[in-house]
Short mmCIF file of C-alpha atoms (C1' of nucleotides) in Angstrom, two decimals:
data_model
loop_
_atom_site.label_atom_id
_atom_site.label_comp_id
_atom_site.label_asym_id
_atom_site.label_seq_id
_atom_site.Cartn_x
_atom_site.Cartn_y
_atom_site.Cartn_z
CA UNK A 263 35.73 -7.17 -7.01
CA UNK A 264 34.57 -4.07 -5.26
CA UNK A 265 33.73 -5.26 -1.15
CA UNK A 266 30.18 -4.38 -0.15
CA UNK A 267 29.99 -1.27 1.48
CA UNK A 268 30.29 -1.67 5.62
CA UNK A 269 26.68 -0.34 7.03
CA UNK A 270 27.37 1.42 10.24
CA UNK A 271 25.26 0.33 13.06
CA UNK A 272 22.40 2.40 13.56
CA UNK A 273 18.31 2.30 13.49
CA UNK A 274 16.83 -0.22 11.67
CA UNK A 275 16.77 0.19 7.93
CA UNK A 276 13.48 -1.24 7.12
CA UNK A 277 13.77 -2.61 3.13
CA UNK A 278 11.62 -0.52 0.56
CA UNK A 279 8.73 -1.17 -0.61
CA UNK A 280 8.52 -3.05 -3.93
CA UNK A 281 5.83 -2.45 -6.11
CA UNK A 282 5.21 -3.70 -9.89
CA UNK A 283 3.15 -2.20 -12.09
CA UNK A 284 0.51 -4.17 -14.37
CA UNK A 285 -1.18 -0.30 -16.02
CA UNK A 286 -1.73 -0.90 -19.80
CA UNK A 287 -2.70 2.66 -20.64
CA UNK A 288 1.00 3.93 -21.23
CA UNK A 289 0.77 7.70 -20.60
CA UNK A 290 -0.98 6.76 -17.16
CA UNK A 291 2.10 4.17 -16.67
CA UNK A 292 4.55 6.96 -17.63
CA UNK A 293 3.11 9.15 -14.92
CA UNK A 294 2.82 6.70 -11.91
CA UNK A 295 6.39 5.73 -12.80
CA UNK A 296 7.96 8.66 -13.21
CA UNK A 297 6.37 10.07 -9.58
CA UNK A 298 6.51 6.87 -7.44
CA UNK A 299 10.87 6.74 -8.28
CA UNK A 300 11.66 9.27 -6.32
CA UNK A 301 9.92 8.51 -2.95
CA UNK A 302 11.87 7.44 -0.46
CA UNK A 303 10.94 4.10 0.85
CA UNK A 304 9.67 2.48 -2.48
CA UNK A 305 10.98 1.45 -5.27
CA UNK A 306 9.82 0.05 -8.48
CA UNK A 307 9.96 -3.57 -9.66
CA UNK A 308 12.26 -4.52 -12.03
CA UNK A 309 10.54 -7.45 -14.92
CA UNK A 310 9.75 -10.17 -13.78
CA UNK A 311 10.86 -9.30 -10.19
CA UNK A 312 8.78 -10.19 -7.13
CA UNK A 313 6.78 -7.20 -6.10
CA UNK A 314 5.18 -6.94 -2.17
CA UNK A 315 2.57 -5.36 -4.27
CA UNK A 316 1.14 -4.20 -7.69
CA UNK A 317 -0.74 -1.44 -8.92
CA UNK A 318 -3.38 -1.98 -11.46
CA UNK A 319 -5.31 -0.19 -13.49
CA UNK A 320 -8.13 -1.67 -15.47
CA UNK A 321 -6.72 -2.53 -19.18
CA UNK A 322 -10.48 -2.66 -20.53
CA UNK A 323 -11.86 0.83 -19.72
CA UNK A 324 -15.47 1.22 -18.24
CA UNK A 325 -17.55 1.09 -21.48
CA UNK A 326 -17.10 4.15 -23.22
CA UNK A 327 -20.90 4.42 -23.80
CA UNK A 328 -22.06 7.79 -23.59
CA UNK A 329 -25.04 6.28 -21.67
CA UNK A 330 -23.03 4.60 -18.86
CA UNK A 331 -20.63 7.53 -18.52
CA UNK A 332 -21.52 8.70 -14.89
CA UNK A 333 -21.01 12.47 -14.39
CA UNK A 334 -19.34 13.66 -11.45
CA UNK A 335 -22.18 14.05 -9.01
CA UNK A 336 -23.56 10.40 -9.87
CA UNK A 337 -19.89 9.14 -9.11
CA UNK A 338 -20.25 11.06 -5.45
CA UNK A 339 -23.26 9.43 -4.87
CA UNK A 340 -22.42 5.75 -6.03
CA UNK A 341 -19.22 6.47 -3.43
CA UNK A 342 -21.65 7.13 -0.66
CA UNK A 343 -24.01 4.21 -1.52
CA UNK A 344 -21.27 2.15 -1.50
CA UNK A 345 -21.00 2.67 1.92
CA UNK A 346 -24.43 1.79 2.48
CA UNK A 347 -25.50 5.56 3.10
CA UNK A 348 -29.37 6.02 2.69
CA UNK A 349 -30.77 8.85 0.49
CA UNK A 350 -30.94 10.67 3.55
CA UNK A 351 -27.49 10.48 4.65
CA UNK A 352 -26.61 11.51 1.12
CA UNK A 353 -28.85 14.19 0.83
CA UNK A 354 -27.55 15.26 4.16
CA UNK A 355 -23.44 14.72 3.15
CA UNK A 356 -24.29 16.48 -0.25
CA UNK A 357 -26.01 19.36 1.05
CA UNK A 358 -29.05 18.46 -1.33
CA UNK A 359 -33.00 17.41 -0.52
CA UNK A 360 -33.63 13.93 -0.50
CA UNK A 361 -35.02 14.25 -3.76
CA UNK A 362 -31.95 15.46 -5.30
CA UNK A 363 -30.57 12.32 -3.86
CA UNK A 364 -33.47 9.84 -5.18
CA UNK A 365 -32.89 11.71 -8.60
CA UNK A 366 -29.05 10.83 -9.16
CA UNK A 367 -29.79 7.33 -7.08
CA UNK A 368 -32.30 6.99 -10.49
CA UNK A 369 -30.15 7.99 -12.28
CA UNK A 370 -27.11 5.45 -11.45
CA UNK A 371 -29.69 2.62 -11.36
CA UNK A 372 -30.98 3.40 -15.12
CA UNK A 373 -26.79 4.20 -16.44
CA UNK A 374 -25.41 1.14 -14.49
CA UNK A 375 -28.94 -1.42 -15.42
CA UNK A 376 -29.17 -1.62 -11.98
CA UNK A 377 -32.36 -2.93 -10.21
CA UNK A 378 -31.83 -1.16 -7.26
CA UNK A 379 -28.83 0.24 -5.48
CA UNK A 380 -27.56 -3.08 -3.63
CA UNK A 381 -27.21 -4.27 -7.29
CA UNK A 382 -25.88 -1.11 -8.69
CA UNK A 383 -23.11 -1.68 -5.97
CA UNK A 384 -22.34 -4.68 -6.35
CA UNK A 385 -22.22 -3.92 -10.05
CA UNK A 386 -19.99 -0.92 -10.16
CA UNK A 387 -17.60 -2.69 -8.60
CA UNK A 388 -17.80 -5.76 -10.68
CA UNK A 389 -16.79 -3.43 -13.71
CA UNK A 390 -13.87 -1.61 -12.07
CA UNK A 391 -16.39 1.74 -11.54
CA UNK A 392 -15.68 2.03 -7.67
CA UNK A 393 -13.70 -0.41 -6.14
CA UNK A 394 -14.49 -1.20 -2.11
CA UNK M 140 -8.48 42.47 1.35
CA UNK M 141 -5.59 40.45 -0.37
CA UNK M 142 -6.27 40.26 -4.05
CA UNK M 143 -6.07 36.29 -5.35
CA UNK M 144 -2.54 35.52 -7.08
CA UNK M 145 -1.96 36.20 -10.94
CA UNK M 146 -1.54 32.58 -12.10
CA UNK M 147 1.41 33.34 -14.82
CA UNK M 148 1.07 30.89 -18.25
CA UNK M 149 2.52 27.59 -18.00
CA UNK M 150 2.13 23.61 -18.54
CA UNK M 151 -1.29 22.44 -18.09
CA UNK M 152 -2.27 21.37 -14.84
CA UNK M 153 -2.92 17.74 -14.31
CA UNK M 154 -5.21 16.46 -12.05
CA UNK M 155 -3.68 14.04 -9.81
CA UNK M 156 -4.21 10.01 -10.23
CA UNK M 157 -5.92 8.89 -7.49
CA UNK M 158 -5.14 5.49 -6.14
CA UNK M 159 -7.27 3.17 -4.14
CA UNK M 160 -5.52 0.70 -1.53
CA UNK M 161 -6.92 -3.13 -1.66
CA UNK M 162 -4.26 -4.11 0.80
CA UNK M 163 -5.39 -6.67 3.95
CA UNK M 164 -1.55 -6.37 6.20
CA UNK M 165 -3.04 -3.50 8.39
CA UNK M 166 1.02 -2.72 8.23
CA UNK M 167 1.49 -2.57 4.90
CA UNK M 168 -1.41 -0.64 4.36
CA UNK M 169 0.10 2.17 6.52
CA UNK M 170 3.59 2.47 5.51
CA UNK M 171 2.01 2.46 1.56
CA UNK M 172 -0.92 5.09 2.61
CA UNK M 173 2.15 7.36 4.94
CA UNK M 174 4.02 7.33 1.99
CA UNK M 175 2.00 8.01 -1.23
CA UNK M 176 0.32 10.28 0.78
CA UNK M 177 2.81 12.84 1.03
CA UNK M 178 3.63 12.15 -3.42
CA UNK M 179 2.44 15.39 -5.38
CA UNK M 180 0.30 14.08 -8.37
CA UNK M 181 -1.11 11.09 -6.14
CA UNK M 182 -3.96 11.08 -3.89
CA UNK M 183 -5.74 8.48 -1.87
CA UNK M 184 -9.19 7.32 -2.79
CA UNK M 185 -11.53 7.68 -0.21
CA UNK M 186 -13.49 3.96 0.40
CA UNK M 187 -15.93 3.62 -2.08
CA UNK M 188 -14.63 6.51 -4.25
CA UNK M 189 -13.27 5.58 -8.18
CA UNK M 190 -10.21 5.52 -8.98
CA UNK M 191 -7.65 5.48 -11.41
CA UNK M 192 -5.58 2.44 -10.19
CA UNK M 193 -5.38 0.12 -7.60
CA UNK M 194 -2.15 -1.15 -5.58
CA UNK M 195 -3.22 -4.78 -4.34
CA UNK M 196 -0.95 -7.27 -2.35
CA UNK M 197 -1.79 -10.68 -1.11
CA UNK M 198 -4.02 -10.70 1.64
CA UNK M 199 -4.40 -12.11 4.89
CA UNK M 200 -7.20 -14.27 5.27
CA UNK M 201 -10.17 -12.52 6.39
CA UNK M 202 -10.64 -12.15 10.26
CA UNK M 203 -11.64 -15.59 11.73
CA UNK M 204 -14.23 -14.47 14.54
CA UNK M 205 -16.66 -16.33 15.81
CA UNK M 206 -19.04 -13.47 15.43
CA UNK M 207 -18.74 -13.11 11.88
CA UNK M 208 -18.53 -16.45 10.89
CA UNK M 209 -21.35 -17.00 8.79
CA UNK M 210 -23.97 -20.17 8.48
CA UNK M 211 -24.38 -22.03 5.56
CA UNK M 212 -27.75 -20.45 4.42
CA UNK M 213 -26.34 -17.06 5.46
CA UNK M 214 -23.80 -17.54 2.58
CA UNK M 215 -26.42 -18.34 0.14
CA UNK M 216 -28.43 -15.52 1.17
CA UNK M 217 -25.32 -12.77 0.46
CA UNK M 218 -24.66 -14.25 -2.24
CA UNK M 219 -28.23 -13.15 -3.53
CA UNK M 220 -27.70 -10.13 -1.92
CA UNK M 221 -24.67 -9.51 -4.07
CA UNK M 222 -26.86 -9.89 -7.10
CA UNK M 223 -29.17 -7.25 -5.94
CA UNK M 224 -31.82 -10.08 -5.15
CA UNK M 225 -35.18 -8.50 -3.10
CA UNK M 226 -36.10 -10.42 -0.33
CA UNK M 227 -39.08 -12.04 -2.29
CA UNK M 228 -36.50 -12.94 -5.00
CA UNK M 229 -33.95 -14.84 -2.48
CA UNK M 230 -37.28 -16.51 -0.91
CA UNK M 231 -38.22 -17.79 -4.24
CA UNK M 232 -35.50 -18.83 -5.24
CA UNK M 233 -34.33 -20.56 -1.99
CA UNK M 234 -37.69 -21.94 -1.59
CA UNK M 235 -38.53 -20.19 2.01
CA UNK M 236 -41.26 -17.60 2.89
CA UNK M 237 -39.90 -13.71 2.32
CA UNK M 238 -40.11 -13.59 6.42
CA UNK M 239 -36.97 -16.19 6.40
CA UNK M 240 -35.36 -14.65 3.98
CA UNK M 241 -35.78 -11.57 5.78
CA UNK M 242 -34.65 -13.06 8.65
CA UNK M 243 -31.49 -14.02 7.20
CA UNK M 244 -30.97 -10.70 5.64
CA UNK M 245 -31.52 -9.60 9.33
CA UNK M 246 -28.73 -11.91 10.71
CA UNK M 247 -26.20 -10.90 7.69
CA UNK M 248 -26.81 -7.48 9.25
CA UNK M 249 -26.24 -8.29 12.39
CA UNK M 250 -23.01 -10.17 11.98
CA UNK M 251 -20.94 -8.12 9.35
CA UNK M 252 -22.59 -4.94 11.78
CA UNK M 253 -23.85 -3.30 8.00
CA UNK M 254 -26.71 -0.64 8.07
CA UNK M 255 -28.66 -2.17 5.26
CA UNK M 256 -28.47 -4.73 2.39
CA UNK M 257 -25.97 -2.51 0.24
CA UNK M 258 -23.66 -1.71 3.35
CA UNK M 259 -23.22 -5.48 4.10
CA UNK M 260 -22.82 -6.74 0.26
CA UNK M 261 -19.97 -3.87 0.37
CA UNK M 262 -18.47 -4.78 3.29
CA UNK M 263 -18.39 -8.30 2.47
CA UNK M 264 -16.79 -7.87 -0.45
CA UNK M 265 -14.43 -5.43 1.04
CA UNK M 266 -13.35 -8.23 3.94
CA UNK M 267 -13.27 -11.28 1.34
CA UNK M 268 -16.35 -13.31 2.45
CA UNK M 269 -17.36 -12.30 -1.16
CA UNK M 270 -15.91 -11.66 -4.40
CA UNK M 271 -18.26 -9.13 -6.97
"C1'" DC J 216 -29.76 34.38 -28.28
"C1'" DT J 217 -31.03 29.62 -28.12
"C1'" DG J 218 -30.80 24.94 -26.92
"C1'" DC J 219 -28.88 21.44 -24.20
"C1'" DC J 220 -26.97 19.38 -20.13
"C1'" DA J 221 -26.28 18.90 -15.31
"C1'" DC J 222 -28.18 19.68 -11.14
"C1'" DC J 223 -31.85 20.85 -8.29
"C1'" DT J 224 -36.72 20.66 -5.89
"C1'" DG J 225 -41.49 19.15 -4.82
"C1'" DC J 226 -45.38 15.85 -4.69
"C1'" DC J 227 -47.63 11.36 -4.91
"C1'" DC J 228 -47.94 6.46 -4.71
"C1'" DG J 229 -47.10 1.49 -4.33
"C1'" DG J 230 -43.81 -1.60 -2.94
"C1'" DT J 231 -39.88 -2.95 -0.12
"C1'" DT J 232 -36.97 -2.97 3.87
"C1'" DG J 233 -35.71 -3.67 8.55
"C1'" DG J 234 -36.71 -4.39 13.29
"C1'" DG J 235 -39.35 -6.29 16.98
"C1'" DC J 236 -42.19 -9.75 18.78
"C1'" DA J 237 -44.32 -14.10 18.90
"C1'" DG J 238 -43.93 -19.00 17.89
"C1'" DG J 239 -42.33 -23.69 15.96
"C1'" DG J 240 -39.29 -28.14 14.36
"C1'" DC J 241 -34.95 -30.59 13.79
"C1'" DG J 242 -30.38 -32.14 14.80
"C1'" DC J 243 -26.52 -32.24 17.77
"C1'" DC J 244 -24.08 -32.27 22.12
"C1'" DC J 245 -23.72 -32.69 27.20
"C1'" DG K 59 -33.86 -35.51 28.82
"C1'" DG K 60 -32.53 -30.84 28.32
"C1'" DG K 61 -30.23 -27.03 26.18
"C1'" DC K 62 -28.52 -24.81 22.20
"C1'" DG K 63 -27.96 -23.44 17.40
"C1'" DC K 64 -29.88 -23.30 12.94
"C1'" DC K 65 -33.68 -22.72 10.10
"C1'" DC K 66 -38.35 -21.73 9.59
"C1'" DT K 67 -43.05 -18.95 9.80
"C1'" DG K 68 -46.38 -15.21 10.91
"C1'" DC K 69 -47.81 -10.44 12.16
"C1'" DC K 70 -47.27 -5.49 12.79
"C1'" DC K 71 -45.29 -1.04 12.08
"C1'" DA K 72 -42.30 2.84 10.80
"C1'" DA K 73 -39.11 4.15 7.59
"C1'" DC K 74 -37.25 3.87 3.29
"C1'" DC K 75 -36.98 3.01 -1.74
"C1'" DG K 76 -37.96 3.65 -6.53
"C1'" DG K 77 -40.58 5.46 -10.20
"C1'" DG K 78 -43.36 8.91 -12.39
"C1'" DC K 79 -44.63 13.51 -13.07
"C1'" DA K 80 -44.22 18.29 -12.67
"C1'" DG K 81 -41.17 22.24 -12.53
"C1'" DG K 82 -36.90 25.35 -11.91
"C1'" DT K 83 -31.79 27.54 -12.45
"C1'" DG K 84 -27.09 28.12 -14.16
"C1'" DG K 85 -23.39 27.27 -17.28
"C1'" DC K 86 -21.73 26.34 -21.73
"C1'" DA K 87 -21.43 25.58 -26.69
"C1'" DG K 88 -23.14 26.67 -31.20
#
DNA sequence: CTGCCACCTGCCCGGTTGGGCAGGGCGCCC
DNA sequence: GGGCGCCCTGCCCAACCGGGCAGGTGGCAG
């Protein structure tokens, strides 16, 4: 039986971080994997071990409906109206008129069947879209 | 004038996964964010922006102050909120005048300090009171 | 070259929101 | 009995929201 190595006294060694993954879509699994081993301080979970946290990714993709796919600009805008930003404030953060604003506001509300943008909020985040 | 640098052929870039952080330990939170923050192919998700995956740990319970705390009918109101309710809908269906219910709405305001409807439903869901 | 998509802008209108102010009743605690 | 918190109601006003309609430009694929 080898003896555990003798640890020197010195600074604190604070444990690593243990984190599991629960990502379905292999390639994206592959990825997060493959770049999360080598930094110092974390390590991945073995099966089954106890993790201090987990990183998910949604197994059921947003519907793939060509309809409810939000183009980059609407996905800027749902972030700012999830932070309660008026169509102002995003006109003003977007550099675009206020109309601009109410346009891709519109359009989120008609892509996510939203009756206005406290429900398109709330329902983003209900299917995984933005996450608060 | 510097010209821009010849990019030679090579692998395909990849954008990088961006992560979101639903973590409540305030020290957790940091030592994760310090160190994924410094990983090449991972970036943070700004609040409210998509993203690709989500690292979650158990939470502490949401903060306990008095200030916050919400009344019973409070609750019920956010909980309309959170379904994108108007104010005439939460009156109806609460069986008060729209000026109560807009009272309420006012006090939900006040209490989770939100700039509008939207902001608080966010926030709430981002501190726990409420789950999308 | 053409058509389509994404993004942009303006105008108008009715409805909603949010805040302030006034007031009230009821139940509970000191 | 008095004070306080919760819940309720009304009125007014400015600002905002959402929808409809009109139009434009630039980039890209066929």
């Amino acid at each position: 039986m080898t003896e555990p190595p003798v640890v020197a006294p010195g600074p604190v060694v604070i444990a690593p971080i243990v984190i599991a993954l629960d990502i379905a879509a292999p390639a994206l699994a592959d990825r997060v994997a493959a770049l999360l081993a080598s930094v110092p301080g974390l390590r991945l979970a073995a099966a089954g071990e106890p993790a201090d946290a987990v990183l998910v990714a949604p197994g059921a993709t947003p519907p793939a409906d060509p309809d409810t796919a939000l183009t980059p600009r609407e996905r800027e805008v749902l972030a700012l109206l999830a932070e309660g930003a008026s169509n102002k404030a995003i006109a003003r953060q977007l550099g675009i008129s206020t109309h601009t604003a109410k346009f891709h506001v519109g359009s989120l509300l008609d892509k996510l069947d939203a009756t206005g943008r406290t429900d398109a909020v709330a329902h983003a985040a209900r299917i995984g879209v933005i996450h608060l």
